[in-house]
XYZ file of C-alpha atoms in Angstrom:
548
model
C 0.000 0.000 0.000
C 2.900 2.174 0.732
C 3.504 2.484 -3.152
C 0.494 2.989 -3.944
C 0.239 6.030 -1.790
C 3.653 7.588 -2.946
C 1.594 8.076 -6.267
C -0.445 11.035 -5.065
C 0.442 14.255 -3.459
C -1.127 13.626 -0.175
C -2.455 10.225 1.540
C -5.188 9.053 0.719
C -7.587 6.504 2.256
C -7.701 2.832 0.699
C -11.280 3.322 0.426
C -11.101 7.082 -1.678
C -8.504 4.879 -3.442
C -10.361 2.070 -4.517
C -13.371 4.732 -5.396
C -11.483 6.803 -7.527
C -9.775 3.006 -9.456
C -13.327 1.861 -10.191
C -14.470 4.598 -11.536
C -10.927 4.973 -13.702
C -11.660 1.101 -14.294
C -14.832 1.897 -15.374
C -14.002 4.820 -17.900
C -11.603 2.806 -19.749
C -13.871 -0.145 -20.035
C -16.233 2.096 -21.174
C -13.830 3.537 -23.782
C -12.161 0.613 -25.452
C -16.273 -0.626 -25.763
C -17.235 2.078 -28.024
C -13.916 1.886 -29.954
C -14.484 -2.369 -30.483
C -18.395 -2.858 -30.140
C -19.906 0.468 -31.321
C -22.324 2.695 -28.825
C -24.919 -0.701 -28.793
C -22.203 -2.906 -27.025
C -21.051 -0.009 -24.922
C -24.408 0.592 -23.793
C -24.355 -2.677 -22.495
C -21.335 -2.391 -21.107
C -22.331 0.036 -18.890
C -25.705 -1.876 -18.088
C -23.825 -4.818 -16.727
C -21.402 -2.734 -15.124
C -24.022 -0.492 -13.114
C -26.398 -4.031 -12.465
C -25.471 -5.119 -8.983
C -24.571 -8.807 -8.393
C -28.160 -10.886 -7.916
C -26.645 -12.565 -4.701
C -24.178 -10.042 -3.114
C -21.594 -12.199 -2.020
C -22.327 -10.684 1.470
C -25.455 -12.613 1.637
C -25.448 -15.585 2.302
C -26.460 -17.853 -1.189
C -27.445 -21.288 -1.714
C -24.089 -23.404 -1.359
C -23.340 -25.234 -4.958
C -22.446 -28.880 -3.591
C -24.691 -29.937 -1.337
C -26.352 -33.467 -0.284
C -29.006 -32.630 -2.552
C -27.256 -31.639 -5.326
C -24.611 -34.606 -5.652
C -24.951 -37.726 -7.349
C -27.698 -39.696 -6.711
C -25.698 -42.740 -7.366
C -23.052 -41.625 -4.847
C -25.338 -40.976 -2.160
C -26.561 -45.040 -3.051
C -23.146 -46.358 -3.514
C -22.487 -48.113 -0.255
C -18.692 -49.864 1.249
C -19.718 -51.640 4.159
C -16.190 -52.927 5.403
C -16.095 -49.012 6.239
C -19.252 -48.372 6.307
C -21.674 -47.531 9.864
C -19.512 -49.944 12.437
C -16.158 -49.400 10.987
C -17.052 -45.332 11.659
C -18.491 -45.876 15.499
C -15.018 -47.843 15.724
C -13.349 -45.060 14.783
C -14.747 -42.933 17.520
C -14.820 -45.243 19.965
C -10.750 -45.440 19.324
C -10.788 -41.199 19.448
C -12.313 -41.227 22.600
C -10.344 -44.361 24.190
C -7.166 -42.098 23.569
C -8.384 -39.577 26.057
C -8.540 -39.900 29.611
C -12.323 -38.824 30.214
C -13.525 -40.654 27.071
C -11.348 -43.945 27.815
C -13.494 -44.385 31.412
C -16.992 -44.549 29.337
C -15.883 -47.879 27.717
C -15.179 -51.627 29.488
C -12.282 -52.104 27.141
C -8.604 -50.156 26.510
C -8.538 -50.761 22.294
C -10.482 -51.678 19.234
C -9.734 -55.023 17.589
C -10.368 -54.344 13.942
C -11.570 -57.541 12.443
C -13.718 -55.753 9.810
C -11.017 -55.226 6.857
C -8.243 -57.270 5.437
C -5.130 -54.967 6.540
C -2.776 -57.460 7.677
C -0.254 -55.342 8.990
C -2.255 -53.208 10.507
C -2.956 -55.777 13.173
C 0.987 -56.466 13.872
C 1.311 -59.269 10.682
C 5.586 -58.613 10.189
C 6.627 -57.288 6.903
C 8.512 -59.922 4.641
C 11.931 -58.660 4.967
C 13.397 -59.249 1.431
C 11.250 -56.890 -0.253
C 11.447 -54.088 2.314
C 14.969 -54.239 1.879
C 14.842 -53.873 -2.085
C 12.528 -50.952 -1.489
C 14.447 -49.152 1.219
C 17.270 -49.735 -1.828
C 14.854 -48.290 -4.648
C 13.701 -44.982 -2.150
C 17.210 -44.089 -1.145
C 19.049 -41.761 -3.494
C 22.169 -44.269 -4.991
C 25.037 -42.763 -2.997
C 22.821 -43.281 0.604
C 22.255 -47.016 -1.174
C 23.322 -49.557 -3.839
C 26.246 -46.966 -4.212
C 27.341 -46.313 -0.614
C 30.729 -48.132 0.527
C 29.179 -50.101 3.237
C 26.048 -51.031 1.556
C 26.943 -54.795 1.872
C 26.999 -54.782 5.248
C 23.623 -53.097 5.870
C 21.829 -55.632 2.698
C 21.900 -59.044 1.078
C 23.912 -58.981 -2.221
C 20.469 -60.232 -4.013
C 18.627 -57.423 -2.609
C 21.187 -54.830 -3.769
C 21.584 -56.750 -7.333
C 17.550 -56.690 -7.854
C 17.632 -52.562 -6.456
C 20.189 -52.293 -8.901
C 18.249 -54.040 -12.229
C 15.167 -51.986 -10.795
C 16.606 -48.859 -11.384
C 17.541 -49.480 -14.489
C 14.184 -50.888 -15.369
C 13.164 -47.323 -14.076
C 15.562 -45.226 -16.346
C 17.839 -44.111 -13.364
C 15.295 -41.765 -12.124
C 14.081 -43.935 -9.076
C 10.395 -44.208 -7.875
C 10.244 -40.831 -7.928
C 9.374 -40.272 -11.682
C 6.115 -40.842 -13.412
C 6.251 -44.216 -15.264
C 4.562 -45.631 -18.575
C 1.068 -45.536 -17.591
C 0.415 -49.265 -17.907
C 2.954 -49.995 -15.651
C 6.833 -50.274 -16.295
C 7.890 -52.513 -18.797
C 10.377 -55.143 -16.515
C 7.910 -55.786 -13.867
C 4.510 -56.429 -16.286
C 7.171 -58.699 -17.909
C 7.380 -60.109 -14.266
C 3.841 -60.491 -14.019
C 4.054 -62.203 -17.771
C 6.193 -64.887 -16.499
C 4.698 -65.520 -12.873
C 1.320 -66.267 -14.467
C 3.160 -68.559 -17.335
C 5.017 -70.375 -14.160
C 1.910 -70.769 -12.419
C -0.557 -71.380 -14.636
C 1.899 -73.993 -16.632
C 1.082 -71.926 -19.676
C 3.221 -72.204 -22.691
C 6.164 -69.488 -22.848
C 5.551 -66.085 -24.217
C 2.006 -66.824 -24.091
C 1.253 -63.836 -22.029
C 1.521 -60.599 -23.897
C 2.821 -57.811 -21.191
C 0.675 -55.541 -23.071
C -2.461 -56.963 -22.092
C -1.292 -56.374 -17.946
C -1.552 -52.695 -16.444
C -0.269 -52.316 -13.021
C -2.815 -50.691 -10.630
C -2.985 -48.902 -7.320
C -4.375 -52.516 -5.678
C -5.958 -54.712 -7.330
C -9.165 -52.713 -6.794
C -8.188 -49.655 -8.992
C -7.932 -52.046 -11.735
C -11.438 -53.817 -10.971
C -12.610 -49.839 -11.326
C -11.324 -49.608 -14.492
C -12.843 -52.551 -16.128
C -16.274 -52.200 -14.313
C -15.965 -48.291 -15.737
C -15.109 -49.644 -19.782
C -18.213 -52.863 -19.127
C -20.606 -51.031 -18.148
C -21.850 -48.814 -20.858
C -25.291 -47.774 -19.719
C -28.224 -48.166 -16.773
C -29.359 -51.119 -18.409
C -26.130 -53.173 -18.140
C -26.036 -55.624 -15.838
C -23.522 -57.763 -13.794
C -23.481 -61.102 -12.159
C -22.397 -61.238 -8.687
C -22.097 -63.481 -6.059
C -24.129 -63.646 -3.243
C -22.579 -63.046 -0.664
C -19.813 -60.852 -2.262
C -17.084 -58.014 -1.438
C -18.719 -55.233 -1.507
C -16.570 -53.427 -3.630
C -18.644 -54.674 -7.221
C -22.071 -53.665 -5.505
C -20.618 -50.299 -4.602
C -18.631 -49.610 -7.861
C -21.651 -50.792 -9.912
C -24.104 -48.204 -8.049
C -22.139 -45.282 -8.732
C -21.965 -46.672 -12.386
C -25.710 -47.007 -12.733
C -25.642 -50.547 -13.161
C -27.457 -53.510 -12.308
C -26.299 -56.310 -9.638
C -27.620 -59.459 -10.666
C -26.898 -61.889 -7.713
C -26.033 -65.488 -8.303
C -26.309 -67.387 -4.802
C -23.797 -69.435 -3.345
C -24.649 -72.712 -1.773
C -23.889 -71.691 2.498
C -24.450 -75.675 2.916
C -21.978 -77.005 0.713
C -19.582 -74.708 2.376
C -20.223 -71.673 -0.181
C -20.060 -73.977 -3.417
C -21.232 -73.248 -6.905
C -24.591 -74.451 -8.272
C -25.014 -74.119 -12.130
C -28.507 -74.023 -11.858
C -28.306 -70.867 -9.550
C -26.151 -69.265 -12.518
C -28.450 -69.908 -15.063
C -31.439 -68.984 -12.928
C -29.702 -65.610 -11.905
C -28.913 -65.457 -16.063
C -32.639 -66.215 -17.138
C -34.438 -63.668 -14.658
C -32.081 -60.766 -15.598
C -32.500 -61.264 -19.101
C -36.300 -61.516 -18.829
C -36.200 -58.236 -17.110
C -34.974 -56.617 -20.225
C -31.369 -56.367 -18.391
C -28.388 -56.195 -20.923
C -26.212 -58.917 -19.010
C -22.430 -57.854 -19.670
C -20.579 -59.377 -16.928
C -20.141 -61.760 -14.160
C -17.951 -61.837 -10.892
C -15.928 -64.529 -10.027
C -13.797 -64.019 -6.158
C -11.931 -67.502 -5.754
C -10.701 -68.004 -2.946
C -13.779 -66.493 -1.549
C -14.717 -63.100 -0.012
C -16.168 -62.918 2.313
C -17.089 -66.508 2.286
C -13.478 -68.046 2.359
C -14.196 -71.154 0.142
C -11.777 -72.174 -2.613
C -13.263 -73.241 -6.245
C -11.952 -77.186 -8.053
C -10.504 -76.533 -10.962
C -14.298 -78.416 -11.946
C -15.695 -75.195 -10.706
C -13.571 -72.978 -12.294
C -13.924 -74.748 -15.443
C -17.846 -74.514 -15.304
C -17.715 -71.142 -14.359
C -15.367 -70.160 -17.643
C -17.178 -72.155 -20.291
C -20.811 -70.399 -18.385
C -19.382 -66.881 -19.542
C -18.230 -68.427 -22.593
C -21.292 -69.933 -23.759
C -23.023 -66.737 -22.581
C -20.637 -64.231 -24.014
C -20.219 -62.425 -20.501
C -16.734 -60.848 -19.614
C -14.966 -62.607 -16.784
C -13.957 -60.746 -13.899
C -11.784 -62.981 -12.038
C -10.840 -61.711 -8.501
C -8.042 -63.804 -7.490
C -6.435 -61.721 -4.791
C -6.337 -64.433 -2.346
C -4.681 -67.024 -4.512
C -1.799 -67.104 -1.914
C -4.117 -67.783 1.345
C -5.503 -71.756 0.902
C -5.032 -73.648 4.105
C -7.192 -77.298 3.667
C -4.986 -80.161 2.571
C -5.610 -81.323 -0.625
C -6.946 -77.996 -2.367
C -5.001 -75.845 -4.873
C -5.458 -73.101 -6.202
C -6.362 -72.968 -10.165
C -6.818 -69.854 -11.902
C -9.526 -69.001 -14.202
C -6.913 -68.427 -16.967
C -5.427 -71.865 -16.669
C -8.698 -73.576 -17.085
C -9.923 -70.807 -19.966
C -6.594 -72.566 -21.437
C -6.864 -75.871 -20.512
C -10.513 -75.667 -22.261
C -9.330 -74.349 -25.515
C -11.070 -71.148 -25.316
C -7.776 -68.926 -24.846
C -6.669 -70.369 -28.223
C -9.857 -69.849 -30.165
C -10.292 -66.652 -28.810
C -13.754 -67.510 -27.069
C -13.328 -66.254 -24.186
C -12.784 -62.424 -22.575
C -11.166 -62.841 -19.251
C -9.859 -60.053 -16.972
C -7.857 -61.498 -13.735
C -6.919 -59.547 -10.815
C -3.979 -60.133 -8.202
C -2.720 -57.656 -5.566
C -0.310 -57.465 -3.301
C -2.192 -56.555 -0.197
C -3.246 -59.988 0.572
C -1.659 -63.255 -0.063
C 1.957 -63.443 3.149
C 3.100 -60.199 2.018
C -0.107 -58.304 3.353
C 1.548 -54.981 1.474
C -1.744 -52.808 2.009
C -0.639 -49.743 2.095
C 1.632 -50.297 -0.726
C -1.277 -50.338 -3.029
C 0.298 -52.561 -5.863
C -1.808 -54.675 -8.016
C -2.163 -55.903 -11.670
C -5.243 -56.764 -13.768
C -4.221 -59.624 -17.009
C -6.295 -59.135 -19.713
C -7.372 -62.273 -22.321
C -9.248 -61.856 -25.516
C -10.020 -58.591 -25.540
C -10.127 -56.134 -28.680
C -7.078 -53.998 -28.839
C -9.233 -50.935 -29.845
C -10.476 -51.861 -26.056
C -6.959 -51.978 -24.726
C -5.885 -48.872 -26.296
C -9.427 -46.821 -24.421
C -8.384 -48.622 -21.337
C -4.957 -47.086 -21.774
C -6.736 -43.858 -22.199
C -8.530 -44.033 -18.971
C -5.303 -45.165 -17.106
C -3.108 -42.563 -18.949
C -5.744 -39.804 -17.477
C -3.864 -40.285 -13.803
C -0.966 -40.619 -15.581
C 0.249 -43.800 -13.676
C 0.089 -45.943 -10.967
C 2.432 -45.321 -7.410
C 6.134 -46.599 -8.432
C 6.210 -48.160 -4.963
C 3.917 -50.011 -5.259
C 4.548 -51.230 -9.074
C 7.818 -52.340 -7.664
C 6.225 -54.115 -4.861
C 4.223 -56.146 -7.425
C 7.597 -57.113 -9.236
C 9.089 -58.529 -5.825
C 5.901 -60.279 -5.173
C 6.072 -62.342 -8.702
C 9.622 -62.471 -8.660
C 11.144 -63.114 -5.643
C 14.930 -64.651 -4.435
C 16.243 -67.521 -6.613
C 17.347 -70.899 -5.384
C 20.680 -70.305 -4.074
C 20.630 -66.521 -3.595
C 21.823 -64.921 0.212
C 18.247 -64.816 0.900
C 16.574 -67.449 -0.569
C 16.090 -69.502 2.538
C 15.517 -66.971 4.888
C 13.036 -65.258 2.640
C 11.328 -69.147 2.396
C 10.753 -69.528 6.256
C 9.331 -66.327 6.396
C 6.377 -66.503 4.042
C 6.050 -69.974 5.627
C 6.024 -68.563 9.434
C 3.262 -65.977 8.154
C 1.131 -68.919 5.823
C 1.094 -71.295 8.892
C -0.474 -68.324 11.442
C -3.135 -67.943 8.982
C -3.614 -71.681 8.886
C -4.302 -71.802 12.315
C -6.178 -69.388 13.073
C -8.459 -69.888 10.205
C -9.008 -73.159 12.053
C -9.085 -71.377 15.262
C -11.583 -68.832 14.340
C -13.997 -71.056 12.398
C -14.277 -73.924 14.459
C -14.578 -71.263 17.726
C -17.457 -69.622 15.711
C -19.057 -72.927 14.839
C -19.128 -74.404 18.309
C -20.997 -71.302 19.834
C -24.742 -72.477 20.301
C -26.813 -69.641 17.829
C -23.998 -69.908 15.475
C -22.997 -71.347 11.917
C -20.053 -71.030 10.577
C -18.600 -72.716 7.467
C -14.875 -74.021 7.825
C -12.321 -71.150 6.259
C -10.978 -72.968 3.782
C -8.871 -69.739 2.229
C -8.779 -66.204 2.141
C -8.699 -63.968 5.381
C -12.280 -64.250 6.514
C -14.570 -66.374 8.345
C -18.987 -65.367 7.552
C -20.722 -67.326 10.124
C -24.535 -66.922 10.312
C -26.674 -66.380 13.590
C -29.864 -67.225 14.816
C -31.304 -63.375 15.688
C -33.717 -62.919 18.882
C -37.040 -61.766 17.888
C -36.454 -58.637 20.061
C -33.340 -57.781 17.947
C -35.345 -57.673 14.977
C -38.184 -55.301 16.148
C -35.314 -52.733 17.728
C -33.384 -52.846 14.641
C -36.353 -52.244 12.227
C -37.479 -49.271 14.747
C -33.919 -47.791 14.253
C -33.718 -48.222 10.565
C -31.352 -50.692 9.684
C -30.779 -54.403 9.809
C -30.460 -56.484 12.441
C -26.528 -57.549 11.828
C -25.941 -54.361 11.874
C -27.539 -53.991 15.364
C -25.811 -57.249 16.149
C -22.294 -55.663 15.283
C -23.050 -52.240 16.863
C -23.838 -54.168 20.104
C -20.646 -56.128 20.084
C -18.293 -52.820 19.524
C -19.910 -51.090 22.099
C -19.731 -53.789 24.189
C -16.218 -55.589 23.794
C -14.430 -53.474 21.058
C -14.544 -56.184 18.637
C -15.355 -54.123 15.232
C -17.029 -56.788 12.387
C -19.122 -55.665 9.595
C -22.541 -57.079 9.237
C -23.429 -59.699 6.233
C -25.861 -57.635 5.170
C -23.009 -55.440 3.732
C -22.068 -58.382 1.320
C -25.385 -59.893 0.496
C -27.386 -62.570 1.689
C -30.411 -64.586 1.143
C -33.854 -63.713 2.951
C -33.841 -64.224 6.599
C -30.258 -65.132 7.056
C -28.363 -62.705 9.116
C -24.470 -62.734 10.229
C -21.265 -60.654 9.844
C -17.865 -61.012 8.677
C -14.626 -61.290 10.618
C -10.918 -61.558 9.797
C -8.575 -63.978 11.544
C -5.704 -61.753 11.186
C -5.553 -60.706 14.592
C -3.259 -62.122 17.098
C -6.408 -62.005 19.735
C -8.464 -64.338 17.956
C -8.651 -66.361 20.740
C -10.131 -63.678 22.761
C -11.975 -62.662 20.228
C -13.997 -66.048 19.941
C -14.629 -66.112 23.625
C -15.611 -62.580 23.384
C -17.607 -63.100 20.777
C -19.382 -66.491 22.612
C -19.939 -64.163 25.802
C -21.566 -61.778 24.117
C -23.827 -63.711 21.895
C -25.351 -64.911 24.862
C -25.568 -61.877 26.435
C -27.076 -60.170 23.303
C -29.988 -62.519 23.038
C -30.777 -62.648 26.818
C -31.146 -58.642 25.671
C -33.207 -59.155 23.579
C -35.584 -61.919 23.945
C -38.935 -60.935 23.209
C-alpha cells in the first residue's frame, strides 16, 4: 500500500482509493467498448457494469455442492467394510485415547476384524522386499552406491535394487512411469502367471497387464469400460465383497446376484447361474458381466478346478466378460486344495486359443503373506479382448498418468522373488512360511470357535482372510433394529463394539439370502482367541437382551 500512496500528493484513504480506481476502471472499459463494439455494445457495457450482483456475495447464497445436489448414485453407492460400524469404531478409538472418554468404555482398544489390513494388526513385513525398497527410495550414494552397503543388505537385494533402477531409467520411484505400468515388472507379471498357470512361454503378452494402485483400482477400471449404460447388468455373487455392488451403483448398473450354496460350504450351483442369467434377461437387463472371487470373499471357500472350469465355459457360452478376482490365490489352508486360476482352465478348455473367451484377472499385493496394504500394488491380465479396447483402457489409465512406483515395484518382488541359491533365498522361504502357517491356524481357530458357539454357523475357512458365520437373531433384535432403521446384523455388530471393542461388519453389507443374518470377521488378529470367547460371551448376552 505504501507504493500505492507515494503516487499522489497527499495520503489518501484505501477506500477514496479504490473509489477513484473503479471509476478509472470503469471509464476505460467504457472507452475501449465504443472503440471495439460500437455505442450498442457499450451501452451494455455500462448496463452490466451499473447491475449489482443478484446474490451479493455478502449474503449468504445457496451453497453449490450440497447433499441434494450430488450424485444420486453416490449418495446409493455403499462400502460396508467401512461403512456404519467401521465409523463408530473409529470414535470409539478417538475417545479411548483420552482420559475422560477412555473411562466410558469396558475395554482399553479396538480389535479391527472388519477389513483385510494385515499389517495393521501387527502381521511382520517380509523382509526381502522391504529391503529392495528401502534400496529403490534411497538416493544411490545413501544405497546400492554407498561403501558399506553390503553390510547393511543381502547382495540379491542390492543386485535386484540395482536391475530396478535401471528398469526405471535411473530416475528412481520418484518419476512418473509408462502408464500401464513399467515394462520389466509387467514382464514379471508375464512370467509368474506362465510359471503358475503352466502356460506355454511367451504366451502372455505384457501388453495386455496394467499395473494398478491394488488390485481394486484395476477392478474400477474394467467395471468403468463394461458397463456402458443403466441397463447393463452384472453377475455377482451372493454373498460378495462389496466393492462390485458399490462400484456398480455409482456406475448405474445392475447387480444381478447369483447365490452361493452356504451348505456345501459356499459352493457353486449351475442351476443358480443360469437362474440368476434367465431372470435378468427376462427383465430386459443387458447382461455384460459376471464376478468370479476364488478363494472367496467374504465366504473363504476355494473353487476345483471343476468349478472354475464350469464357471469359464458359463461366460463363454453366454458371451459375458470374466472378472476374475483372485487376490487371495496365496491364502488356501485345507490339505488337498489348490489353487487354479480361471486363466489356466480358460486354457486348458481351448477357449484362450480360439479366442472364445474375454477374461480379466486380478492379483494384488495386499493380501496373499506379504499383506503390502498400504503399498497399493496390483495388476489386472487381460485375455481376448479387442485392442481398440486396450488402447481406451490405456486412455482411462493414462488420465492419472500412472500408478504409485512403490507399489509397481512391490508387485515385481511379489512375482519375482529370491532364486534358489541366492543370500536370501532360505531366509526369505521360512518367512512366508512362518506368516502362511499363522493364517492356517487361526483360520481353524476362528472357524471352528465360531461354529461351536450355540446360535452360530459357521462354514470351515478354507482360504482367504475371513470367516462369515450366520446367527440365529432374537425376535427382540429384529423389532429394535427395524425401529432404528437398519438391519439387524448391523444392530448385532453395533452391540458387540460397544460392548467388547470387537469391530465386524454385518453380512448384510455383502449380500445374503432372505432371513439369514451374520457378519464377517478376519482372523488376522493375534487375539483371535479372545476374540472367539468374546464373541461367545456376548452372543449370549445379546440374546438374553433381547428376547422378546
Amino acid at each position: 500500500m505504501s507504493s500505492l500512496k507515494s503516487c499522489g500528493n497527499a495520503p489518501r484513504s484505501s477506500r477514496s482509493w479504490t473509489s477513484s480506481h473503479t471509476a478509472l476502471v470503469s471509464t476505460v472499459m467504457l472507452s475501449l467498448s465504443r472503440f471495439a463494439l460500437g455505442s450498442t455494445a457499450a451501452s451494455a457495457v455500462v448496463d452490466v457494469m451499473a447491475t449489482p450482483m443478484s446474490t451479493p456475495l455478502t449474503e449468504t447464497r445457496r451453497k453449490r455442492l450440497t447433499i441434494d445436489t450430488i450424485s444420486d448414485n453416490l449418495k446409493k453407492m455403499d462400502y460396508a467394510v467401512r461403512g456404519k460400524i467401521a465409523i463408530e469404531a473409529d470414535r470409539i478409538a478417538d475417545e479411548l485415547r483420552s482420559k475422560e472418554g477412555s473411562s466410558k468404555h469396558p475395554f482399553d482398544h479396538i480389535i479391527y476384524t472388519n477389513i483385510g489390513n494385515p499389517h495393521a494388526v501387527q502381521q511382520k513385513a517380509i523382509t526381502w522386499p522391504r529391503q529392495v525398497m528401502a534400496l529403490l527410495q534411497l538416493p544411490d550414494a545413501l544405497g546400492i552406491d554407498h561403501p558399506k552397503v553390503s553390510e547393511l543388505f543381502p547382495e540379491d537385494a542390492i543386485k535386484r535394487a540395482r536391475e530396478m533402477k535401471k528398469a526405471l531409467g535411473g530416475s528412481g520411484i520418484g518419476a512418473y512411469t509408462h502408464s500401464k505400468g513399467v515394462r520389466e515388472f509387467r514382464q514379471d507379471v508375464a512370467n509368474f502367471i506362465e510359471n503358475r498357470d503352466h502356460a506355454e512361454k511367451g504366451s502372455v503378452d505384457v501388453e495386455n497387464i496394467f499395473l494398478t494402485a491394488g488390485a481394486s483400482e484395476a477392478i474400477t477400471m474394467l467395471m468403468s469400460a463394461l458397463v456402458k449404460d443403466s441397463n447393463c447388468g452384472v453377475m455377482l455373487p451372493i454373498p460378495q465383497y462389496p466393492l462390485y455392488s458399490a462400484t456398480l451403483d455409482l456406475l448405474g448398473g445392475h447387480k444381478v446376484g447369483y447365490n452361493l450354496d452356504e451348505k456345501s460350504n459356499w459352493g457353486l450351483n449351475m442351476k443358480e447361474l443360469e437362474r440368476s442369467l434367465a431372470e435378468a434377461k427376462a427383465k430386459g437387463i443387458n447382461m455384460v458381466g459376471l464376478v468370479l472371487i476364488n478363494p472367496g470373499n467374504p465366504t473363504g471357500q476355494v473353487l476345483s478346478p471343476d468349478e472354475v472350469k464350469d464357471i469359464v465355459t458359463f461366460c463363454a457360452e453366454n458371451n459375458l466378460v470374466l472378472l476374475s478376482d483372485e487376490v487371495y490365490q496365496e491364502n488356501i489352508y485345507r490339505e488337498g486344495d489348490k489353487f487354479f486360476s480361471s486363466r489356466r482352465a480358460a486354457d486348458e478348455l481351448g477357449l484362450i486359443k480360439n479366442d472364445a473367451i474375454q477374461l480379466c484377472s486380478f492379483h494384488s499385493v495386499s493380501k496373499g503373506v506379504m499383506g503390502e496394504c498400504g503399498q497399493r500394488g496390483g495388476y489386472v491380465e487381460m485375455v481376448g479382448i479387442d485392442s481398440e479396447v486396450n488402447d481406451c483402457l490405456y486412455k482411462l489409465a493414462a488420465s492419472k498418468l500412472c500408478s504409485n512406483a512403490p507399489g509397481q515395484a512391490m508387485v515385481s518382488l511379489m512375482c519375482r522373488g529370491p532364486s534358489p541359491g541366492d543370500a536370501s533365498y532360505e531366509s526369505h522361504t521360512m518367512e512366508k512360511k512362518a506368516v502362511f502357517e499363522g493364517l492356517k491356524e487361526r483360520a481353524r481357530l476362528v472357524s471352528n470357535g465360531l461354529d461351536s458357539i450355540p446360535g452360530i454357523s459357521c462354514q470351515p475357512a478354507t482360504g482367504a482372510m475371513y470367516c462369515f458365520p450366520s446367527i440365529k437373531m432374537p425376535p427382540g433384535a429384529i423389532k429394535a433394529s427395524n425401529e432404528r432403521g437398519f438391519s439387524p446384523d448391523t444392530l448385532y455388530a453395533l452391540d458387540l463394539l460397544q460392548t467388547t471393542g470387537i469391530c465386524v461388519v454385518p453380512a448384510s453389507g455383502f449380500g445374503q439370502e432372505e432371513g439369514r443374518f451374520g457378519f464377517r470377521t478376519t482372523f488376522l488378529s493375534p487375539e483371535s482367541k479372545y476374540v472367539v470367547d468374546s464373541i461367545r460371551e456376548h452372543y449370549e448376552a445379546f440374546c438374553s437382551k433381547y428376547s422378546n
